[in-house]
């Protein structure tokens, strides 16, 4: 088998890269080690920045997003006694959209299987090889158990945090990793109940952070800060709803409850791996970096990475010019660090540790963001997404 770009991983990064390249006349093959149903059912992020919506629309995937997605004009920041709306169009002229990552992935897979480049599910033993040469290869075993070799001009490692590509970059030596684990986790639920709010609520509370998000006019998505050692079996639906009601409490407002259809606990970490390239292997998305979820940057960063990478690969493969691929890692990492800072900052401002000094600093910062237009604008610009360049 031969292709121009061998893509490892059919998450949002790999699938969108394949589509961006196809629209520019560049062939690719996407290799995914899970099944289609598994990939389409994975519940993850929910907020798309303006540039992610624009990108998906430009590649012809905006129809369902614009029909079923919910455009949001701001968020509420809450601390006891106060729920303050930050109005994004007023502050920075941009909005965000609620549209689940599962829906983005379903749209990308449907387009790919409808005449797009090959997408192989259920492959195994995926190994990038010869990445320091001009003809790298991917060895893998196909769904029927046959060994295969995919010859490429370039390999994209879009295989998420646990995929094989990042280790290949680091085998060359000279790479660096930065990591921060946080002493909190999020317990997330999906519930069949209309959202109790028009905009997302990010709530600071002495008992811990809570976030009220949504997926549709009839489905709510809510999160509670919990200790990372907590076990999901110890959290009955009643206990979750009680804690959510306590943390979101506000005079004259009530949290509506409903059947919980999914619940899980997510660890929180920041992780950045540099460089995002070795020879003809390029990393994008969670393969190179992880942010804590506060601020909803993970999926949007994956979109931003592959937007840059696609432009750079088109220049290399169509014009034979390497300037953009040579600059890819530094340009992508500049945005990665901006989002890493923003996610760390939102996380640090909103999650309680039991330390009374920290709590006063957090409340002071929250009052500042809710009273200073300059401070609010800084949050709004980062939340809605800075320009890709
Ligand atoms: P992924 O979506 O991880 O895709 C990588 C793909 O590669 C997967 O399909 C995987 O199966 C495949 N793969 C892995 N190994 C191999 C291999 N050996 N061979 C072939 N294929 C392989 N972000 C937010 O902004 N908000 C959130 O609320 C949020 N919640 C999250 C909850 C969870 C549980 C997780 C894990 C992440 C969450 N994120 C969230 C982060 C966001 O979902 C990711 O940033 C986003 O999925 C990154 O996309 P990606 O394509 O880079 O990686
Ligand atoms: C969602 C996740 C986030 O991390 C966030 O900051 C906002 C919303 C969500 O899953 O809806």
Short mmCIF file of C-alpha atoms and ligand atoms in Angstrom, two decimals:
data_model
loop_
_atom_site.label_atom_id
_atom_site.label_comp_id
_atom_site.label_asym_id
_atom_site.label_seq_id
_atom_site.Cartn_x
_atom_site.Cartn_y
_atom_site.Cartn_z
CA UNK A 1 0.00 0.00 0.00
CA UNK A 2 1.16 3.54 -0.75
CA UNK A 3 -0.16 6.97 0.15
CA UNK A 4 1.17 10.49 0.55
CA UNK A 5 0.23 10.94 4.23
CA UNK A 6 -0.19 7.97 6.56
CA UNK A 7 -2.37 9.09 9.48
CA UNK A 8 -2.35 7.15 12.76
CA UNK A 9 -5.56 7.60 14.79
CA UNK A 10 -9.15 8.47 13.80
CA UNK A 11 -9.89 11.02 16.51
CA UNK A 12 -10.85 14.57 15.56
CA UNK A 13 -7.22 15.45 14.72
CA UNK A 14 -6.56 12.56 12.31
CA UNK A 15 -9.96 12.66 10.60
CA UNK A 16 -9.93 16.41 10.09
CA UNK A 17 -6.35 16.33 8.78
CA UNK A 18 -7.33 13.69 6.23
CA UNK A 19 -10.25 15.84 5.07
CA UNK A 20 -8.22 19.07 4.86
CA UNK A 21 -5.59 17.25 2.78
CA UNK A 22 -8.16 15.57 0.49
CA UNK A 23 -9.67 18.96 -0.33
CA UNK A 24 -6.21 20.06 -1.48
CA UNK A 25 -5.71 16.95 -3.61
CA UNK A 26 -3.36 15.13 -1.18
CA UNK A 27 -4.00 11.38 -0.55
CA UNK A 28 -4.00 9.86 2.90
CA UNK A 29 -4.89 6.64 4.68
CA UNK A 30 -6.21 6.75 8.26
CA UNK A 31 -5.41 3.80 10.58
CA UNK A 32 -7.46 3.37 13.77
CA UNK A 33 -7.03 0.59 16.31
CA UNK A 34 -10.59 0.80 17.70
CA UNK A 35 -13.91 -0.01 16.04
CA UNK A 36 -16.12 2.61 14.38
CA UNK A 37 -18.82 2.19 17.05
CA UNK A 38 -16.30 2.62 19.87
CA UNK A 39 -14.82 5.79 18.36
CA UNK A 40 -18.29 7.26 17.70
CA UNK A 41 -19.54 6.57 21.23
CA UNK A 42 -16.63 8.08 23.21
CA UNK A 43 -18.05 10.97 25.24
CA UNK A 44 -15.59 13.81 25.56
CA UNK A 45 -15.47 17.52 24.87
CA UNK A 46 -18.44 19.72 24.06
CA UNK A 47 -17.39 23.28 23.24
CA UNK A 48 -16.15 24.47 19.86
CA UNK A 49 -14.31 27.76 19.49
CA UNK A 50 -15.28 30.05 16.65
CA UNK A 51 -12.24 29.01 14.57
CA UNK A 52 -13.10 25.31 14.98
CA UNK A 53 -16.66 25.97 13.78
CA UNK A 54 -15.30 28.01 10.85
CA UNK A 55 -12.85 25.23 9.92
CA UNK A 56 -15.51 22.50 10.05
CA UNK A 57 -17.84 24.69 8.00
CA UNK A 58 -15.15 25.42 5.39
CA UNK A 59 -14.52 21.67 4.90
CA UNK A 60 -18.23 21.09 4.24
CA UNK A 61 -19.16 19.73 7.67
CA UNK A 62 -21.18 22.67 8.98
CA UNK A 63 -24.72 21.51 8.10
CA UNK A 64 -25.63 19.42 11.14
CA UNK A 65 -23.41 21.58 13.37
CA UNK A 66 -25.39 24.69 12.44
CA UNK A 67 -28.73 22.85 12.65
CA UNK A 68 -28.21 20.97 15.93
CA UNK A 69 -25.34 22.87 17.59
CA UNK A 70 -26.14 25.62 20.08
CA UNK A 71 -24.40 28.97 19.64
CA UNK A 72 -23.45 30.49 23.00
CA UNK A 73 -22.80 34.15 23.65
CA UNK A 74 -21.12 33.86 27.02
CA UNK A 75 -20.65 31.98 30.26
CA UNK A 76 -21.64 32.59 33.86
CA UNK A 77 -18.93 32.74 36.50
CA UNK A 78 -20.34 31.97 39.93
CA UNK A 79 -19.13 32.23 43.52
CA UNK A 80 -21.36 32.20 46.61
CA UNK A 81 -24.04 34.89 46.24
CA UNK A 82 -23.01 35.96 42.72
CA UNK A 83 -23.66 34.63 39.21
CA UNK A 84 -22.10 36.99 36.68
CA UNK A 85 -22.49 36.76 32.91
CA UNK A 86 -19.51 37.41 30.66
CA UNK A 87 -20.89 38.52 27.29
CA UNK A 88 -18.44 37.29 24.64
CA UNK A 89 -19.69 39.27 21.61
CA UNK A 90 -19.51 42.48 23.71
CA UNK A 91 -16.07 41.64 25.07
CA UNK A 92 -14.34 40.25 21.99
CA UNK A 93 -16.81 39.95 19.09
CA UNK A 94 -16.78 36.14 19.05
CA UNK A 95 -19.01 33.25 20.22
CA UNK A 96 -18.58 29.52 20.94
CA UNK A 97 -20.76 26.52 20.03
CA UNK A 98 -22.00 23.57 22.06
CA UNK A 99 -21.65 20.53 19.77
CA UNK A 100 -20.35 17.28 21.24
CA UNK A 101 -17.04 15.81 20.12
CA UNK A 102 -18.98 12.59 19.41
CA UNK A 103 -21.05 14.51 16.84
CA UNK A 104 -17.94 16.08 15.26
CA UNK A 105 -16.37 12.63 14.96
CA UNK A 106 -19.57 11.08 13.51
CA UNK A 107 -19.75 13.86 10.87
CA UNK A 108 -16.06 13.40 9.96
CA UNK A 109 -16.37 9.59 9.71
CA UNK A 110 -19.56 9.79 7.61
CA UNK A 111 -17.85 12.19 5.17
CA UNK A 112 -14.72 10.03 5.03
CA UNK A 113 -16.65 6.82 4.29
CA UNK A 114 -18.71 8.67 1.66
CA UNK A 115 -16.00 8.79 -1.02
CA UNK A 116 -13.20 10.19 1.16
CA UNK A 117 -9.74 8.68 1.68
CA UNK A 118 -9.45 5.13 3.13
CA UNK A 119 -10.19 4.79 6.84
CA UNK A 120 -9.30 1.40 8.35
CA UNK A 121 -10.76 0.50 11.75
CA UNK A 122 -9.71 -2.35 14.07
CA UNK A 123 -6.06 -2.40 12.95
CA UNK A 124 -3.32 -3.37 15.44
CA UNK A 125 0.48 -3.33 15.97
CA UNK A 126 0.75 0.11 14.32
CA UNK A 127 4.44 1.08 14.12
CA UNK A 128 5.93 4.13 12.34
CA UNK A 129 9.33 3.31 10.79
CA UNK A 130 12.14 5.05 8.89
CA UNK A 131 10.83 8.47 9.88
CA UNK A 132 14.26 10.08 9.38
CA UNK A 133 14.17 9.20 5.66
CA UNK A 134 12.08 10.66 2.81
CA UNK A 135 10.11 7.40 2.56
CA UNK A 136 8.76 6.54 6.01
CA UNK A 137 6.46 3.52 6.45
CA UNK A 138 3.81 2.33 8.83
CA UNK A 139 3.74 -1.36 9.69
CA UNK A 140 0.40 -2.66 10.99
CA UNK A 141 -1.90 -5.67 11.15
CA UNK A 142 -5.25 -5.24 9.40
CA UNK A 143 -8.67 -6.17 10.83
CA UNK A 144 -8.38 -9.66 9.27
CA UNK A 145 -5.06 -10.29 10.99
CA UNK A 146 -2.85 -9.79 7.88
CA UNK A 147 0.45 -7.92 8.27
CA UNK A 148 0.55 -4.75 6.11
CA UNK A 149 3.06 -2.09 5.15
CA UNK A 150 1.92 1.43 4.25
CA UNK A 151 4.58 3.40 2.35
CA UNK A 152 4.22 7.16 2.80
CA UNK A 153 5.84 10.52 2.08
CA UNK A 154 4.90 11.75 5.55
CA UNK A 155 3.34 10.26 8.72
CA UNK A 156 0.94 12.15 10.99
CA UNK A 157 0.88 10.91 14.58
CA UNK A 158 -2.66 11.84 15.65
CA UNK A 159 -2.98 8.84 17.94
CA UNK A 160 -3.91 10.59 21.19
CA UNK A 161 -2.10 10.49 24.51
CA UNK A 162 -1.61 6.69 24.58
CA UNK A 163 -0.63 6.13 20.93
CA UNK A 164 2.82 4.99 19.71
CA UNK A 165 3.92 8.14 17.79
CA UNK A 166 5.18 10.39 20.60
CA UNK A 167 7.68 7.76 21.79
CA UNK A 168 9.15 7.56 18.27
CA UNK A 169 9.80 11.32 18.30
CA UNK A 170 11.52 11.05 21.68
CA UNK A 171 13.69 8.03 20.68
CA UNK A 172 15.75 10.51 18.63
CA UNK A 173 16.81 12.28 21.85
CA UNK A 174 16.76 16.02 22.50
CA UNK A 175 13.04 16.15 23.18
CA UNK A 176 11.46 17.55 26.31
CA UNK A 177 8.29 16.94 28.27
CA UNK A 178 6.57 19.22 30.80
CA UNK A 179 3.89 17.78 33.04
CA UNK A 180 1.63 18.88 35.88
CA UNK A 181 -0.89 16.61 37.55
CA UNK A 182 -3.62 18.27 39.58
CA UNK A 183 -4.94 17.06 42.94
CA UNK A 184 -8.51 17.01 41.56
CA UNK A 185 -10.60 15.09 39.05
CA UNK A 186 -13.95 15.74 37.38
CA UNK A 187 -16.95 13.51 37.86
CA UNK A 188 -18.99 14.04 34.69
CA UNK A 189 -22.59 13.05 33.98
CA UNK A 190 -24.91 13.17 31.00
CA UNK A 191 -28.57 13.48 32.01
CA UNK A 192 -31.87 13.45 30.12
CA UNK A 193 -33.09 16.77 31.46
CA UNK A 194 -33.38 20.20 29.87
CA UNK A 195 -30.48 22.47 30.89
CA UNK A 196 -31.40 24.62 33.90
CA UNK A 197 -29.43 27.53 32.40
CA UNK A 198 -29.15 29.44 29.13
CA UNK A 199 -25.33 29.69 29.30
CA UNK A 200 -22.72 27.39 30.88
CA UNK A 201 -22.12 27.99 34.60
CA UNK A 202 -18.58 27.72 36.01
CA UNK A 203 -19.12 27.71 39.79
CA UNK A 204 -16.57 28.14 42.59
CA UNK A 205 -17.80 26.70 45.89
CA UNK A 206 -16.01 25.94 49.20
CA UNK A 207 -16.91 22.25 48.62
CA UNK A 208 -15.42 22.27 45.13
CA UNK A 209 -15.91 23.40 41.55
CA UNK A 210 -19.01 22.54 39.51
CA UNK A 211 -19.78 23.09 35.81
CA UNK A 212 -23.21 23.10 34.19
CA UNK A 213 -22.95 22.42 30.47
CA UNK A 214 -25.32 20.84 27.96
CA UNK A 215 -25.51 18.86 24.75
CA UNK A 216 -28.97 19.79 23.43
CA UNK A 217 -32.25 21.41 24.57
CA UNK A 218 -33.10 18.10 26.31
CA UNK A 219 -29.69 16.81 27.47
CA UNK A 220 -27.53 18.33 30.21
CA UNK A 221 -23.83 17.66 30.87
CA UNK A 222 -22.62 18.44 34.39
CA UNK A 223 -19.32 18.10 36.20
CA UNK A 224 -18.26 18.05 39.87
CA UNK A 225 -14.75 18.47 41.25
CA UNK A 226 -13.88 15.30 43.19
CA UNK A 227 -10.73 13.80 44.66
CA UNK A 228 -8.83 11.70 42.04
CA UNK A 229 -9.03 8.68 44.37
CA UNK A 230 -12.87 8.69 44.29
CA UNK A 231 -14.59 5.61 42.82
CA UNK A 232 -17.59 6.16 40.55
CA UNK A 233 -19.44 3.27 42.32
CA UNK A 234 -19.55 5.42 45.47
CA UNK A 235 -21.49 8.16 43.68
CA UNK A 236 -25.19 7.38 43.45
CA UNK A 237 -27.25 9.60 41.16
CA UNK A 238 -28.89 11.17 44.24
CA UNK A 239 -25.53 11.98 45.80
CA UNK A 240 -24.35 13.61 42.54
CA UNK A 241 -27.52 15.71 42.17
CA UNK A 242 -27.35 16.77 45.85
CA UNK A 243 -23.74 17.94 45.51
CA UNK A 244 -24.49 19.72 42.23
CA UNK A 245 -27.48 21.51 43.82
CA UNK A 246 -25.31 22.63 46.76
CA UNK A 247 -22.51 23.97 44.58
CA UNK A 248 -24.79 25.80 42.09
CA UNK A 249 -27.17 27.14 44.78
CA UNK A 250 -28.42 30.68 44.10
CA UNK A 251 -31.51 32.45 45.46
CA UNK A 252 -34.44 32.19 43.04
CA UNK A 253 -32.80 29.51 40.85
CA UNK A 254 -33.28 25.76 40.89
CA UNK A 255 -31.31 22.89 39.34
CA UNK A 256 -33.61 20.51 37.42
CA UNK A 257 -32.71 16.82 37.74
CA UNK A 258 -33.37 13.84 35.46
CA UNK A 259 -32.21 10.31 34.60
CA UNK A 260 -28.40 10.00 34.44
CA UNK A 261 -27.39 8.15 31.24
CA UNK A 262 -23.59 8.19 31.65
CA UNK A 263 -21.17 8.92 34.47
CA UNK A 264 -17.39 8.74 34.75
CA UNK A 265 -14.40 10.27 36.56
CA UNK A 266 -11.72 12.07 34.52
CA UNK A 267 -8.22 12.77 35.83
CA UNK A 268 -6.75 16.23 35.15
CA UNK A 269 -3.28 16.95 33.85
CA UNK A 270 -1.26 19.39 31.80
CA UNK A 271 1.30 17.78 29.49
CA UNK A 272 3.39 19.28 26.67
CA UNK A 273 5.85 17.31 24.54
CA UNK A 274 8.38 19.06 22.30
CA UNK A 275 9.27 18.96 19.45
CA UNK A 276 6.09 18.00 17.60
CA UNK A 277 8.17 16.52 14.78
CA UNK A 278 10.92 14.04 14.03
CA UNK A 279 11.99 13.93 10.38
CA UNK A 280 8.88 12.99 8.40
CA UNK A 281 6.73 12.17 11.47
CA UNK A 282 4.53 15.04 12.73
CA UNK A 283 2.51 14.96 15.97
CA UNK A 284 -0.82 16.76 16.40
CA UNK A 285 -3.51 16.92 19.10
CA UNK A 286 -3.42 14.85 22.30
CA UNK A 287 -0.44 12.87 20.95
CA UNK A 288 1.67 15.94 21.80
CA UNK A 289 -0.24 17.72 24.57
CA UNK A 290 -2.99 17.41 27.16
CA UNK A 291 -4.75 20.26 28.98
CA UNK A 292 -7.06 19.99 31.98
CA UNK A 293 -10.65 20.32 30.74
CA UNK A 294 -11.49 23.65 32.46
CA UNK A 295 -11.91 26.08 29.57
CA UNK A 296 -12.58 23.37 26.95
CA UNK A 297 -9.35 23.68 24.97
CA UNK A 298 -8.36 20.04 24.17
CA UNK A 299 -10.45 19.46 21.07
CA UNK A 300 -9.94 23.01 19.81
CA UNK A 301 -6.16 22.67 20.09
CA UNK A 302 -6.31 19.46 18.05
CA UNK A 303 -8.24 21.36 15.35
CA UNK A 304 -5.72 24.23 15.41
CA UNK A 305 -2.73 21.85 15.14
CA UNK A 306 -4.04 20.03 12.09
CA UNK A 307 -5.07 23.29 10.40
CA UNK A 308 -1.44 24.42 10.60
CA UNK A 309 -0.11 20.97 9.70
CA UNK A 310 -2.35 20.57 6.64
CA UNK A 311 -1.17 23.89 5.18
CA UNK A 312 2.46 22.94 5.84
CA UNK A 313 2.09 19.47 4.28
CA UNK A 314 0.35 20.83 1.18
CA UNK A 315 3.27 23.21 0.67
CA UNK A 316 5.77 20.35 1.11
CA UNK A 317 4.00 17.77 -1.03
CA UNK A 318 2.73 20.02 -3.82
CA UNK A 319 5.47 22.65 -4.09
CA UNK A 320 8.42 20.78 -2.60
CA UNK A 321 8.97 23.64 -0.11
CA UNK A 322 9.82 22.73 3.49
CA UNK A 323 9.61 26.17 5.14
CA UNK A 324 6.19 25.57 6.74
CA UNK A 325 6.91 22.03 7.93
CA UNK A 326 10.16 23.32 9.40
CA UNK A 327 8.24 25.98 11.34
CA UNK A 328 5.31 23.71 12.29
CA UNK A 329 6.48 22.57 15.73
CA UNK A 330 7.37 26.06 16.99
CA UNK A 331 4.17 27.64 15.63
CA UNK A 332 1.95 24.92 17.02
CA UNK A 333 3.71 24.95 20.40
CA UNK A 334 3.22 28.72 20.78
CA UNK A 335 -0.55 28.17 20.70
CA UNK A 336 -0.26 25.02 22.84
CA UNK A 337 1.48 27.00 25.59
CA UNK A 338 -1.11 29.81 25.41
CA UNK A 339 -3.90 27.24 25.88
CA UNK A 340 -1.88 25.38 28.52
CA UNK A 341 -1.61 28.62 30.48
CA UNK A 342 -5.30 29.47 30.07
CA UNK A 343 -6.47 25.98 31.11
CA UNK A 344 -4.11 25.99 34.11
CA UNK A 345 -5.33 29.48 35.07
CA UNK A 346 -9.04 28.58 34.83
CA UNK A 347 -8.37 25.35 36.74
CA UNK A 348 -6.39 27.16 39.45
CA UNK A 349 -9.03 29.89 39.86
CA UNK A 350 -11.99 27.54 40.21
CA UNK A 351 -10.92 24.33 42.03
CA UNK A 352 -10.72 24.38 45.81
CA UNK A 353 -7.94 22.70 47.75
CA UNK A 354 -9.09 23.34 51.32
CA UNK A 355 -6.38 25.99 51.78
CA UNK A 356 -7.98 29.20 53.10
CA UNK A 357 -5.31 31.50 51.67
CA UNK A 358 -5.76 29.99 48.20
CA UNK A 359 -9.55 30.39 48.53
CA UNK A 360 -9.23 34.14 49.21
CA UNK A 361 -6.90 34.55 46.22
CA UNK A 362 -9.39 32.70 44.01
CA UNK A 363 -12.32 34.82 45.19
CA UNK A 364 -10.29 37.97 44.63
CA UNK A 365 -9.49 36.85 41.08
CA UNK A 366 -13.14 35.96 40.41
CA UNK A 367 -14.33 39.36 41.68
CA UNK A 368 -11.73 40.99 39.44
CA UNK A 369 -12.86 39.13 36.31
CA UNK A 370 -16.49 39.96 37.14
CA UNK A 371 -15.83 43.68 37.67
CA UNK A 372 -13.03 44.69 35.30
CA UNK A 373 -13.73 44.79 31.57
CA UNK A 374 -10.02 44.29 30.85
CA UNK A 375 -9.87 41.15 33.02
CA UNK A 376 -13.13 39.82 31.53
CA UNK A 377 -11.88 40.47 28.00
CA UNK A 378 -8.71 38.49 28.67
CA UNK A 379 -10.84 35.48 29.67
CA UNK A 380 -13.26 35.95 26.75
CA UNK A 381 -10.51 36.21 24.10
CA UNK A 382 -8.84 33.03 25.33
CA UNK A 383 -12.09 31.11 25.85
CA UNK A 384 -13.50 31.86 22.40
CA UNK A 385 -10.10 31.12 20.84
CA UNK A 386 -7.23 33.27 19.67
CA UNK A 387 -6.56 33.47 15.91
CA UNK A 388 -4.66 30.45 14.61
CA UNK A 389 -1.64 32.50 13.50
P1 LIG B 1 -8.06 11.41 20.37
O1 LIG B 1 -9.46 11.90 20.34
O2 LIG B 1 -7.57 10.72 21.59
O3 LIG B 1 -7.88 10.46 19.12
C1 LIG B 1 -6.76 9.61 18.96
C2 LIG B 1 -7.18 8.38 18.17
O4 LIG B 1 -6.06 7.54 17.98
C3 LIG B 1 -8.21 7.55 18.93
O5 LIG B 1 -9.31 7.26 18.08
C4 LIG B 1 -7.45 6.31 19.34
O6 LIG B 1 -8.29 5.17 19.45
C5 LIG B 1 -6.44 6.21 18.22
N1 LIG B 1 -5.25 5.43 18.55
C6 LIG B 1 -4.60 5.37 19.73
N2 LIG B 1 -3.59 4.51 19.67
C7 LIG B 1 -3.59 4.01 18.41
C8 LIG B 1 -2.79 3.05 17.73
N3 LIG B 1 -1.80 2.40 18.37
N4 LIG B 1 -3.08 2.76 16.45
C9 LIG B 1 -4.10 3.40 15.80
N5 LIG B 1 -4.91 4.29 16.39
C10 LIG B 1 -4.65 4.61 17.69
N6 LIG B 1 -11.50 18.28 26.05
C11 LIG B 1 -12.25 19.33 26.27
O7 LIG B 1 -11.95 20.37 25.70
N7 LIG B 1 -13.37 19.26 27.08
C12 LIG B 1 -13.74 18.09 27.68
O8 LIG B 1 -14.74 18.02 28.38
C13 LIG B 1 -12.96 16.97 27.47
N8 LIG B 1 -13.29 15.79 28.04
C14 LIG B 1 -12.47 14.73 27.84
C15 LIG B 1 -12.76 13.50 28.45
C16 LIG B 1 -11.92 12.40 28.27
C17 LIG B 1 -12.23 11.08 28.95
C18 LIG B 1 -10.76 12.53 27.47
C19 LIG B 1 -9.81 11.36 27.30
C20 LIG B 1 -10.49 13.75 26.86
C21 LIG B 1 -11.33 14.84 27.03
N9 LIG B 1 -11.06 16.05 26.42
C22 LIG B 1 -11.83 17.11 26.64
C23 LIG B 1 -9.95 16.23 25.52
C24 LIG B 1 -10.37 16.08 24.07
O9 LIG B 1 -11.35 15.08 23.96
C25 LIG B 1 -9.12 15.73 23.28
O10 LIG B 1 -8.26 16.84 23.38
C26 LIG B 1 -9.37 15.37 21.83
O11 LIG B 1 -10.03 14.13 21.74
C27 LIG B 1 -8.06 15.32 21.06
O12 LIG B 1 -8.27 14.77 19.80
P2 LIG B 1 -7.16 13.86 19.14
O13 LIG B 1 -7.71 13.49 17.80
O14 LIG B 1 -5.85 14.53 19.23
O15 LIG B 1 -7.03 12.58 20.09
C1 LIG B 2 -17.62 21.05 28.58
C2 LIG B 2 -16.37 20.64 28.95
C3 LIG B 2 -15.48 21.57 29.42
O1 LIG B 2 -14.25 21.20 29.77
C4 LIG B 2 -15.81 22.91 29.53
O2 LIG B 2 -14.91 23.79 30.01
C5 LIG B 2 -17.06 23.31 29.13
C6 LIG B 2 -17.97 22.36 28.66
C7 LIG B 2 -18.59 20.04 28.09
O3 LIG B 2 -18.25 18.86 28.06
O4 LIG B 2 -19.71 20.42 27.73
#
